[in-house]
Amino acid sequence: APSTYAGEVSFRVEKGSIQHVDALKAAAAITNLPSLENFQFDVLKGKALVKNSTVHLITADAKGQDASLLTKGDIGFDKRLDLRATLELPYKVVRKALGKRSDLFADRTDEAEKKWSIIPLRVLGTVERPHVSVKFKKEAVDKIIDKNIHDKKIRKLLKGLFN
């Protein structure tokens, strides 16, 4: 019976793509970057535990020249999802796609002085119907709330919801 399956698996795949994944389609729509629907990677590697009818992704990291997708969380045998992912894309690409809205995301500069936008994602729901949400940079959300909401109590409530 599937509920009795248990074990640990490590994997490594070189030069490939992740396609036809509804969660990536949703991320592509959120970021206005359709290329995410066919995520190209140089290396995909990870580790997972199978226990209690669930695949527990310890790590599943896909890294390419122009993007990284770092994922962890749970995929149930019943197809339920509870995943956290971090999408890293070149800052210039995100800025071009989103304009000033790109400031909602944190960024980092790597050792080669290349600037990356960091887009934290949460994926819930099921494999067939994933619900993808994005976590925005706290300072950017606070600035928008402060600029547009004048009532202090409502401002405090909104900051609590979004941060």
Short mmCIF file of N, CA and C in Angstrom, two decimals:
data_model
loop_
_atom_site.label_atom_id
_atom_site.label_comp_id
_atom_site.label_asym_id
_atom_site.label_seq_id
_atom_site.Cartn_x
_atom_site.Cartn_y
_atom_site.Cartn_z
N ALA A 1 0.84 -1.19 0.00
CA ALA A 1 0.00 0.00 0.00
C ALA A 1 0.88 1.24 0.00
N PRO A 2 0.50 2.28 -0.76
CA PRO A 2 1.32 3.49 -0.85
C PRO A 2 1.61 4.14 0.50
N SER A 3 0.72 4.02 1.47
CA SER A 3 0.96 4.69 2.75
C SER A 3 2.11 4.07 3.52
N THR A 4 2.56 2.90 3.11
CA THR A 4 3.67 2.26 3.80
C THR A 4 5.01 2.50 3.12
N TYR A 5 5.00 3.20 1.99
CA TYR A 5 6.26 3.51 1.33
C TYR A 5 7.09 4.44 2.21
N ALA A 6 8.39 4.15 2.27
CA ALA A 6 9.29 5.01 3.04
C ALA A 6 10.68 4.90 2.43
N GLY A 7 11.43 5.98 2.53
CA GLY A 7 12.78 5.95 2.02
C GLY A 7 13.33 7.34 1.81
N GLU A 8 14.55 7.36 1.32
CA GLU A 8 15.24 8.61 1.03
C GLU A 8 15.76 8.53 -0.39
N VAL A 9 15.69 9.63 -1.10
CA VAL A 9 16.16 9.65 -2.48
C VAL A 9 16.97 10.93 -2.70
N SER A 10 18.05 10.78 -3.45
CA SER A 10 18.83 11.93 -3.91
C SER A 10 18.80 11.89 -5.42
N PHE A 11 18.81 13.06 -6.05
CA PHE A 11 18.76 13.08 -7.50
C PHE A 11 19.61 14.21 -8.04
N ARG A 12 20.06 14.02 -9.28
CA ARG A 12 20.84 15.03 -10.00
C ARG A 12 20.58 14.83 -11.48
N VAL A 13 20.16 15.90 -12.14
CA VAL A 13 19.90 15.88 -13.57
C VAL A 13 20.64 17.06 -14.18
N GLU A 14 21.31 16.82 -15.29
CA GLU A 14 22.05 17.90 -15.95
C GLU A 14 21.38 18.25 -17.27
N LYS A 15 21.43 19.54 -17.60
CA LYS A 15 20.95 20.07 -18.88
C LYS A 15 19.52 19.60 -19.19
N GLY A 16 18.57 20.30 -18.64
CA GLY A 16 17.19 19.93 -18.91
C GLY A 16 16.25 21.11 -18.75
N SER A 17 14.97 20.80 -18.71
CA SER A 17 13.97 21.84 -18.51
C SER A 17 12.80 21.28 -17.71
N ILE A 18 12.12 22.17 -17.04
CA ILE A 18 10.90 21.83 -16.30
C ILE A 18 9.77 22.48 -17.08
N GLN A 19 8.84 21.64 -17.56
CA GLN A 19 7.77 22.12 -18.42
C GLN A 19 6.42 21.60 -17.94
N HIS A 20 5.36 22.27 -18.37
CA HIS A 20 3.99 21.82 -18.12
C HIS A 20 3.69 21.68 -16.63
N VAL A 21 4.22 22.60 -15.82
CA VAL A 21 3.97 22.59 -14.38
C VAL A 21 3.12 23.82 -14.07
N ASP A 22 1.90 23.58 -13.58
CA ASP A 22 0.96 24.68 -13.36
C ASP A 22 1.50 25.73 -12.40
N ALA A 23 2.28 25.33 -11.40
CA ALA A 23 2.84 26.29 -10.46
C ALA A 23 3.81 27.25 -11.16
N LEU A 24 4.59 26.74 -12.12
CA LEU A 24 5.49 27.61 -12.88
C LEU A 24 4.71 28.51 -13.83
N LYS A 25 3.61 28.00 -14.37
CA LYS A 25 2.76 28.85 -15.22
C LYS A 25 2.22 30.02 -14.40
N ALA A 26 1.80 29.75 -13.16
CA ALA A 26 1.30 30.81 -12.29
C ALA A 26 2.41 31.81 -11.96
N ALA A 27 3.61 31.31 -11.67
CA ALA A 27 4.75 32.20 -11.39
C ALA A 27 5.07 33.06 -12.61
N ALA A 28 4.96 32.47 -13.80
CA ALA A 28 5.20 33.22 -15.04
C ALA A 28 4.19 34.36 -15.17
N ALA A 29 2.94 34.09 -14.81
CA ALA A 29 1.91 35.12 -14.90
C ALA A 29 2.15 36.22 -13.87
N ILE A 30 2.51 35.84 -12.66
CA ILE A 30 2.74 36.82 -11.58
C ILE A 30 3.90 37.74 -11.92
N THR A 31 4.96 37.20 -12.49
CA THR A 31 6.17 37.98 -12.78
C THR A 31 6.17 38.59 -14.17
N ASN A 32 5.16 38.25 -14.98
CA ASN A 32 5.08 38.75 -16.36
C ASN A 32 6.27 38.24 -17.18
N LEU A 33 6.73 37.02 -16.85
CA LEU A 33 7.86 36.41 -17.56
C LEU A 33 7.46 35.04 -18.10
N PRO A 34 6.89 34.99 -19.31
CA PRO A 34 6.40 33.72 -19.86
C PRO A 34 7.48 32.65 -20.01
N SER A 35 8.75 33.04 -20.07
CA SER A 35 9.82 32.05 -20.23
C SER A 35 9.90 31.09 -19.04
N LEU A 36 9.31 31.45 -17.90
CA LEU A 36 9.34 30.56 -16.74
C LEU A 36 8.53 29.29 -16.97
N GLU A 37 7.61 29.31 -17.91
CA GLU A 37 6.79 28.13 -18.19
C GLU A 37 7.64 26.98 -18.73
N ASN A 38 8.80 27.29 -19.27
CA ASN A 38 9.74 26.29 -19.75
C ASN A 38 11.08 26.61 -19.09
N PHE A 39 11.22 26.20 -17.84
CA PHE A 39 12.36 26.57 -17.01
C PHE A 39 13.58 25.74 -17.41
N GLN A 40 14.58 26.40 -18.01
CA GLN A 40 15.80 25.73 -18.45
C GLN A 40 16.81 25.70 -17.31
N PHE A 41 17.44 24.55 -17.10
CA PHE A 41 18.45 24.47 -16.04
C PHE A 41 19.70 23.74 -16.54
N ASP A 42 20.82 24.09 -15.91
CA ASP A 42 22.07 23.38 -16.15
C ASP A 42 22.15 22.17 -15.24
N VAL A 43 21.72 22.36 -13.98
CA VAL A 43 21.75 21.28 -12.98
C VAL A 43 20.49 21.36 -12.12
N LEU A 44 19.85 20.22 -11.92
CA LEU A 44 18.75 20.08 -10.97
C LEU A 44 19.19 18.99 -10.00
N LYS A 45 19.29 19.35 -8.73
CA LYS A 45 19.69 18.34 -7.76
C LYS A 45 18.87 18.52 -6.49
N GLY A 46 18.74 17.42 -5.77
CA GLY A 46 17.96 17.51 -4.55
C GLY A 46 17.97 16.25 -3.74
N LYS A 47 17.19 16.33 -2.68
CA LYS A 47 17.10 15.23 -1.74
C LYS A 47 15.67 15.24 -1.18
N ALA A 48 15.10 14.06 -1.01
CA ALA A 48 13.73 13.96 -0.49
C ALA A 48 13.59 12.73 0.40
N LEU A 49 12.67 12.83 1.32
CA LEU A 49 12.28 11.71 2.17
C LEU A 49 10.85 11.34 1.80
N VAL A 50 10.58 10.05 1.73
CA VAL A 50 9.22 9.57 1.50
C VAL A 50 8.77 8.91 2.79
N LYS A 51 7.65 9.42 3.32
CA LYS A 51 7.17 8.93 4.61
C LYS A 51 5.72 9.37 4.79
N ASN A 52 4.91 8.50 5.35
CA ASN A 52 3.51 8.84 5.65
C ASN A 52 2.76 9.39 4.44
N SER A 53 2.89 8.73 3.32
CA SER A 53 2.19 9.11 2.08
C SER A 53 2.54 10.52 1.60
N THR A 54 3.75 10.96 1.90
CA THR A 54 4.18 12.29 1.49
C THR A 54 5.64 12.27 1.05
N VAL A 55 5.92 13.01 0.00
CA VAL A 55 7.31 13.25 -0.41
C VAL A 55 7.71 14.57 0.23
N HIS A 56 8.66 14.51 1.14
CA HIS A 56 9.18 15.70 1.83
C HIS A 56 10.44 16.14 1.09
N LEU A 57 10.32 17.21 0.28
CA LEU A 57 11.48 17.73 -0.42
C LEU A 57 12.35 18.48 0.58
N ILE A 58 13.53 17.96 0.83
CA ILE A 58 14.49 18.67 1.68
C ILE A 58 15.10 19.79 0.86
N THR A 59 15.50 19.47 -0.35
CA THR A 59 15.96 20.46 -1.32
C THR A 59 15.63 19.95 -2.71
N ALA A 60 15.32 20.87 -3.59
CA ALA A 60 15.19 20.60 -5.02
C ALA A 60 15.62 21.90 -5.69
N ASP A 61 16.86 21.96 -6.10
CA ASP A 61 17.45 23.19 -6.60
C ASP A 61 17.76 23.06 -8.08
N ALA A 62 17.10 23.91 -8.88
CA ALA A 62 17.36 23.96 -10.32
C ALA A 62 18.11 25.25 -10.59
N LYS A 63 19.29 25.12 -11.18
CA LYS A 63 20.11 26.31 -11.45
C LYS A 63 20.49 26.35 -12.92
N GLY A 64 20.26 27.51 -13.49
CA GLY A 64 20.64 27.74 -14.88
C GLY A 64 21.45 29.02 -14.96
N GLN A 65 21.82 29.39 -16.17
CA GLN A 65 22.60 30.62 -16.35
C GLN A 65 21.80 31.85 -15.97
N ASP A 66 20.51 31.84 -16.29
CA ASP A 66 19.69 33.04 -16.10
C ASP A 66 18.61 32.89 -15.05
N ALA A 67 18.63 31.81 -14.28
CA ALA A 67 17.60 31.64 -13.26
C ALA A 67 17.97 30.51 -12.31
N SER A 68 17.46 30.64 -11.09
CA SER A 68 17.57 29.56 -10.10
C SER A 68 16.21 29.39 -9.46
N LEU A 69 15.85 28.15 -9.18
CA LEU A 69 14.61 27.85 -8.48
C LEU A 69 14.96 26.89 -7.35
N LEU A 70 14.86 27.38 -6.12
CA LEU A 70 15.22 26.61 -4.94
C LEU A 70 13.92 26.26 -4.22
N THR A 71 13.64 24.96 -4.08
CA THR A 71 12.34 24.52 -3.58
C THR A 71 12.49 23.54 -2.43
N LYS A 72 11.56 23.64 -1.46
CA LYS A 72 11.48 22.66 -0.38
C LYS A 72 10.02 22.60 0.06
N GLY A 73 9.66 21.51 0.71
CA GLY A 73 8.29 21.37 1.19
C GLY A 73 7.74 19.99 0.92
N ASP A 74 6.42 19.88 0.91
CA ASP A 74 5.75 18.59 0.85
C ASP A 74 4.85 18.44 -0.37
N ILE A 75 4.88 17.23 -0.94
CA ILE A 75 3.97 16.82 -2.01
C ILE A 75 3.35 15.52 -1.54
N GLY A 76 2.05 15.55 -1.31
CA GLY A 76 1.37 14.36 -0.82
C GLY A 76 1.05 13.38 -1.94
N PHE A 77 0.93 12.11 -1.57
CA PHE A 77 0.49 11.11 -2.54
C PHE A 77 -0.91 11.45 -3.04
N ASP A 78 -1.67 12.23 -2.25
CA ASP A 78 -3.00 12.69 -2.65
C ASP A 78 -2.90 13.94 -3.54
N LYS A 79 -1.68 14.32 -3.93
CA LYS A 79 -1.36 15.44 -4.82
C LYS A 79 -1.49 16.81 -4.16
N ARG A 80 -1.61 16.86 -2.84
CA ARG A 80 -1.65 18.15 -2.13
C ARG A 80 -0.23 18.73 -2.08
N LEU A 81 -0.16 20.05 -2.16
CA LEU A 81 1.12 20.76 -2.18
C LEU A 81 1.25 21.69 -0.98
N ASP A 82 2.44 21.73 -0.43
CA ASP A 82 2.81 22.74 0.56
C ASP A 82 4.30 22.99 0.35
N LEU A 83 4.58 23.89 -0.57
CA LEU A 83 5.96 24.14 -0.99
C LEU A 83 6.34 25.60 -0.79
N ARG A 84 7.60 25.81 -0.51
CA ARG A 84 8.19 27.14 -0.48
C ARG A 84 9.32 27.12 -1.51
N ALA A 85 9.33 28.15 -2.32
CA ALA A 85 10.34 28.22 -3.37
C ALA A 85 10.91 29.63 -3.43
N THR A 86 12.14 29.72 -3.85
CA THR A 86 12.76 31.01 -4.09
C THR A 86 13.22 31.02 -5.54
N LEU A 87 12.69 31.97 -6.28
CA LEU A 87 13.04 32.14 -7.68
C LEU A 87 14.02 33.31 -7.75
N GLU A 88 15.18 33.08 -8.34
CA GLU A 88 16.16 34.14 -8.53
C GLU A 88 16.33 34.37 -10.02
N LEU A 89 16.11 35.62 -10.41
CA LEU A 89 16.19 36.00 -11.82
C LEU A 89 17.06 37.24 -11.96
N PRO A 90 17.67 37.44 -13.13
CA PRO A 90 18.47 38.65 -13.31
C PRO A 90 17.61 39.90 -13.05
N TYR A 91 18.15 40.81 -12.27
CA TYR A 91 17.43 42.03 -11.90
C TYR A 91 16.95 42.79 -13.14
N LYS A 92 17.81 42.89 -14.16
CA LYS A 92 17.45 43.64 -15.36
C LYS A 92 16.23 43.03 -16.06
N VAL A 93 16.13 41.72 -16.06
CA VAL A 93 15.00 41.04 -16.70
C VAL A 93 13.71 41.34 -15.94
N VAL A 94 13.77 41.26 -14.61
CA VAL A 94 12.59 41.53 -13.79
C VAL A 94 12.20 42.99 -13.89
N ARG A 95 13.18 43.87 -13.89
CA ARG A 95 12.90 45.31 -14.00
C ARG A 95 12.22 45.62 -15.33
N LYS A 96 12.70 45.00 -16.41
CA LYS A 96 12.10 45.23 -17.73
C LYS A 96 10.67 44.70 -17.78
N ALA A 97 10.42 43.54 -17.16
CA ALA A 97 9.08 42.93 -17.19
C ALA A 97 8.09 43.65 -16.29
N LEU A 98 8.55 44.12 -15.14
CA LEU A 98 7.63 44.67 -14.14
C LEU A 98 7.77 46.17 -13.89
N GLY A 99 8.79 46.79 -14.44
CA GLY A 99 8.99 48.21 -14.19
C GLY A 99 9.23 48.47 -12.71
N LYS A 100 8.64 49.55 -12.19
CA LYS A 100 8.85 49.92 -10.78
C LYS A 100 8.33 48.86 -9.82
N ARG A 101 7.39 48.02 -10.27
CA ARG A 101 6.89 46.95 -9.39
C ARG A 101 8.00 45.97 -9.01
N SER A 102 9.09 45.96 -9.76
CA SER A 102 10.21 45.08 -9.41
C SER A 102 10.81 45.45 -8.06
N ASP A 103 10.57 46.70 -7.60
CA ASP A 103 11.08 47.12 -6.29
C ASP A 103 10.39 46.40 -5.14
N LEU A 104 9.31 45.67 -5.42
CA LEU A 104 8.62 44.90 -4.39
C LEU A 104 9.44 43.68 -3.96
N PHE A 105 10.45 43.32 -4.74
CA PHE A 105 11.25 42.15 -4.45
C PHE A 105 12.63 42.53 -3.93
N ALA A 106 13.16 41.70 -3.04
CA ALA A 106 14.52 41.90 -2.57
C ALA A 106 15.48 41.59 -3.72
N ASP A 107 16.71 42.01 -3.56
CA ASP A 107 17.71 41.67 -4.56
C ASP A 107 19.04 41.40 -3.87
N ARG A 108 19.93 40.79 -4.61
CA ARG A 108 21.28 40.51 -4.11
C ARG A 108 22.24 40.63 -5.27
N THR A 109 23.50 40.86 -4.93
CA THR A 109 24.56 40.91 -5.93
C THR A 109 25.51 39.75 -5.64
N ASP A 110 25.79 38.95 -6.67
CA ASP A 110 26.66 37.79 -6.47
C ASP A 110 28.13 38.18 -6.57
N GLU A 111 29.00 37.19 -6.43
CA GLU A 111 30.44 37.44 -6.43
C GLU A 111 30.95 37.97 -7.77
N ALA A 112 30.20 37.75 -8.84
CA ALA A 112 30.58 38.27 -10.15
C ALA A 112 29.96 39.65 -10.42
N GLU A 113 29.40 40.24 -9.36
CA GLU A 113 28.78 41.57 -9.44
C GLU A 113 27.50 41.59 -10.27
N LYS A 114 26.88 40.43 -10.49
CA LYS A 114 25.61 40.38 -11.20
C LYS A 114 24.48 40.55 -10.18
N LYS A 115 23.53 41.40 -10.50
CA LYS A 115 22.42 41.68 -9.58
C LYS A 115 21.24 40.75 -9.91
N TRP A 116 20.66 40.16 -8.85
CA TRP A 116 19.56 39.21 -8.99
C TRP A 116 18.35 39.68 -8.19
N SER A 117 17.15 39.49 -8.74
CA SER A 117 15.92 39.70 -7.98
C SER A 117 15.56 38.38 -7.31
N ILE A 118 15.11 38.48 -6.06
CA ILE A 118 14.76 37.29 -5.27
C ILE A 118 13.26 37.30 -5.07
N ILE A 119 12.59 36.28 -5.59
CA ILE A 119 11.13 36.22 -5.55
C ILE A 119 10.70 35.00 -4.74
N PRO A 120 10.31 35.20 -3.48
CA PRO A 120 9.86 34.07 -2.65
C PRO A 120 8.43 33.67 -3.04
N LEU A 121 8.23 32.39 -3.25
CA LEU A 121 6.92 31.86 -3.64
C LEU A 121 6.42 30.85 -2.61
N ARG A 122 5.12 30.78 -2.45
CA ARG A 122 4.50 29.75 -1.63
C ARG A 122 3.50 29.05 -2.53
N VAL A 123 3.54 27.73 -2.57
CA VAL A 123 2.65 26.96 -3.42
C VAL A 123 1.83 26.03 -2.54
N LEU A 124 0.51 26.25 -2.53
CA LEU A 124 -0.43 25.41 -1.81
C LEU A 124 -1.42 24.85 -2.81
N GLY A 125 -2.39 24.10 -2.36
CA GLY A 125 -3.39 23.54 -3.26
C GLY A 125 -3.01 22.14 -3.67
N THR A 126 -3.27 21.82 -4.93
CA THR A 126 -2.96 20.49 -5.44
C THR A 126 -2.10 20.61 -6.70
N VAL A 127 -1.57 19.48 -7.14
CA VAL A 127 -0.77 19.46 -8.35
C VAL A 127 -1.57 20.02 -9.53
N GLU A 128 -2.86 19.63 -9.63
CA GLU A 128 -3.70 20.10 -10.73
C GLU A 128 -4.15 21.54 -10.56
N ARG A 129 -4.29 22.00 -9.32
CA ARG A 129 -4.78 23.36 -9.05
C ARG A 129 -3.92 24.03 -7.99
N PRO A 130 -2.69 24.38 -8.35
CA PRO A 130 -1.83 25.03 -7.36
C PRO A 130 -2.25 26.47 -7.12
N HIS A 131 -2.05 26.93 -5.92
CA HIS A 131 -2.28 28.33 -5.57
C HIS A 131 -0.91 28.92 -5.23
N VAL A 132 -0.43 29.80 -6.09
CA VAL A 132 0.90 30.38 -5.93
C VAL A 132 0.75 31.80 -5.39
N SER A 133 1.47 32.08 -4.32
CA SER A 133 1.49 33.44 -3.79
C SER A 133 2.94 33.91 -3.69
N VAL A 134 3.09 35.22 -3.67
CA VAL A 134 4.41 35.84 -3.64
C VAL A 134 4.55 36.63 -2.35
N LYS A 135 5.73 36.57 -1.75
CA LYS A 135 6.02 37.39 -0.58
C LYS A 135 6.85 38.58 -1.04
N PHE A 136 6.33 39.78 -0.77
CA PHE A 136 7.01 40.99 -1.20
C PHE A 136 7.96 41.49 -0.12
N LYS A 137 8.89 42.34 -0.52
CA LYS A 137 9.86 42.94 0.39
C LYS A 137 9.12 43.84 1.37
N LYS A 138 9.38 43.64 2.67
CA LYS A 138 8.69 44.35 3.73
C LYS A 138 8.76 45.87 3.56
N GLU A 139 9.93 46.38 3.29
CA GLU A 139 10.10 47.84 3.18
C GLU A 139 9.26 48.42 2.04
N ALA A 140 9.16 47.69 0.94
CA ALA A 140 8.38 48.18 -0.20
C ALA A 140 6.89 48.20 0.12
N VAL A 141 6.42 47.15 0.78
CA VAL A 141 5.01 47.09 1.17
C VAL A 141 4.69 48.20 2.16
N ASP A 142 5.56 48.37 3.15
CA ASP A 142 5.35 49.43 4.15
C ASP A 142 5.27 50.81 3.49
N LYS A 143 6.14 51.06 2.51
CA LYS A 143 6.16 52.35 1.83
C LYS A 143 4.84 52.60 1.09
N ILE A 144 4.33 51.57 0.42
CA ILE A 144 3.06 51.71 -0.31
C ILE A 144 1.92 51.97 0.67
N ILE A 145 1.88 51.23 1.77
CA ILE A 145 0.83 51.42 2.78
C ILE A 145 0.92 52.82 3.37
N ASP A 146 2.12 53.24 3.75
CA ASP A 146 2.29 54.57 4.36
C ASP A 146 1.85 55.69 3.40
N LYS A 147 2.14 55.51 2.14
CA LYS A 147 1.81 56.54 1.14
C LYS A 147 0.31 56.63 0.88
N ASN A 148 -0.39 55.48 0.93
CA ASN A 148 -1.78 55.45 0.49
C ASN A 148 -2.83 55.33 1.59
N ILE A 149 -2.44 54.94 2.79
CA ILE A 149 -3.40 54.76 3.88
C ILE A 149 -3.09 55.77 4.98
N HIS A 150 -4.06 56.59 5.29
CA HIS A 150 -3.83 57.68 6.25
C HIS A 150 -4.24 57.32 7.68
N ASP A 151 -5.17 56.39 7.85
CA ASP A 151 -5.62 55.99 9.18
C ASP A 151 -4.57 55.07 9.82
N LYS A 152 -4.06 55.46 11.00
CA LYS A 152 -2.97 54.72 11.65
C LYS A 152 -3.36 53.29 12.00
N LYS A 153 -4.59 53.08 12.45
CA LYS A 153 -5.04 51.72 12.83
C LYS A 153 -5.11 50.81 11.60
N ILE A 154 -5.63 51.33 10.52
CA ILE A 154 -5.72 50.53 9.29
C ILE A 154 -4.32 50.27 8.74
N ARG A 155 -3.45 51.28 8.82
CA ARG A 155 -2.06 51.09 8.36
C ARG A 155 -1.39 49.96 9.13
N LYS A 156 -1.56 49.96 10.45
CA LYS A 156 -0.97 48.92 11.29
C LYS A 156 -1.54 47.55 10.95
N LEU A 157 -2.86 47.48 10.75
CA LEU A 157 -3.51 46.22 10.39
C LEU A 157 -2.98 45.68 9.05
N LEU A 158 -2.88 46.54 8.05
CA LEU A 158 -2.40 46.12 6.74
C LEU A 158 -0.94 45.66 6.80
N LYS A 159 -0.13 46.38 7.53
CA LYS A 159 1.28 45.97 7.66
C LYS A 159 1.38 44.61 8.32
N GLY A 160 0.50 44.33 9.26
CA GLY A 160 0.48 43.01 9.90
C GLY A 160 0.07 41.91 8.94
N LEU A 161 -0.84 42.23 8.01
CA LEU A 161 -1.30 41.23 7.04
C LEU A 161 -0.26 40.93 5.98
N PHE A 162 0.45 41.96 5.54
CA PHE A 162 1.37 41.79 4.42
C PHE A 162 2.80 41.49 4.81
N ASN A 163 3.13 41.56 6.08
CA ASN A 163 4.54 41.34 6.48
C ASN A 163 4.67 40.16 7.41
#
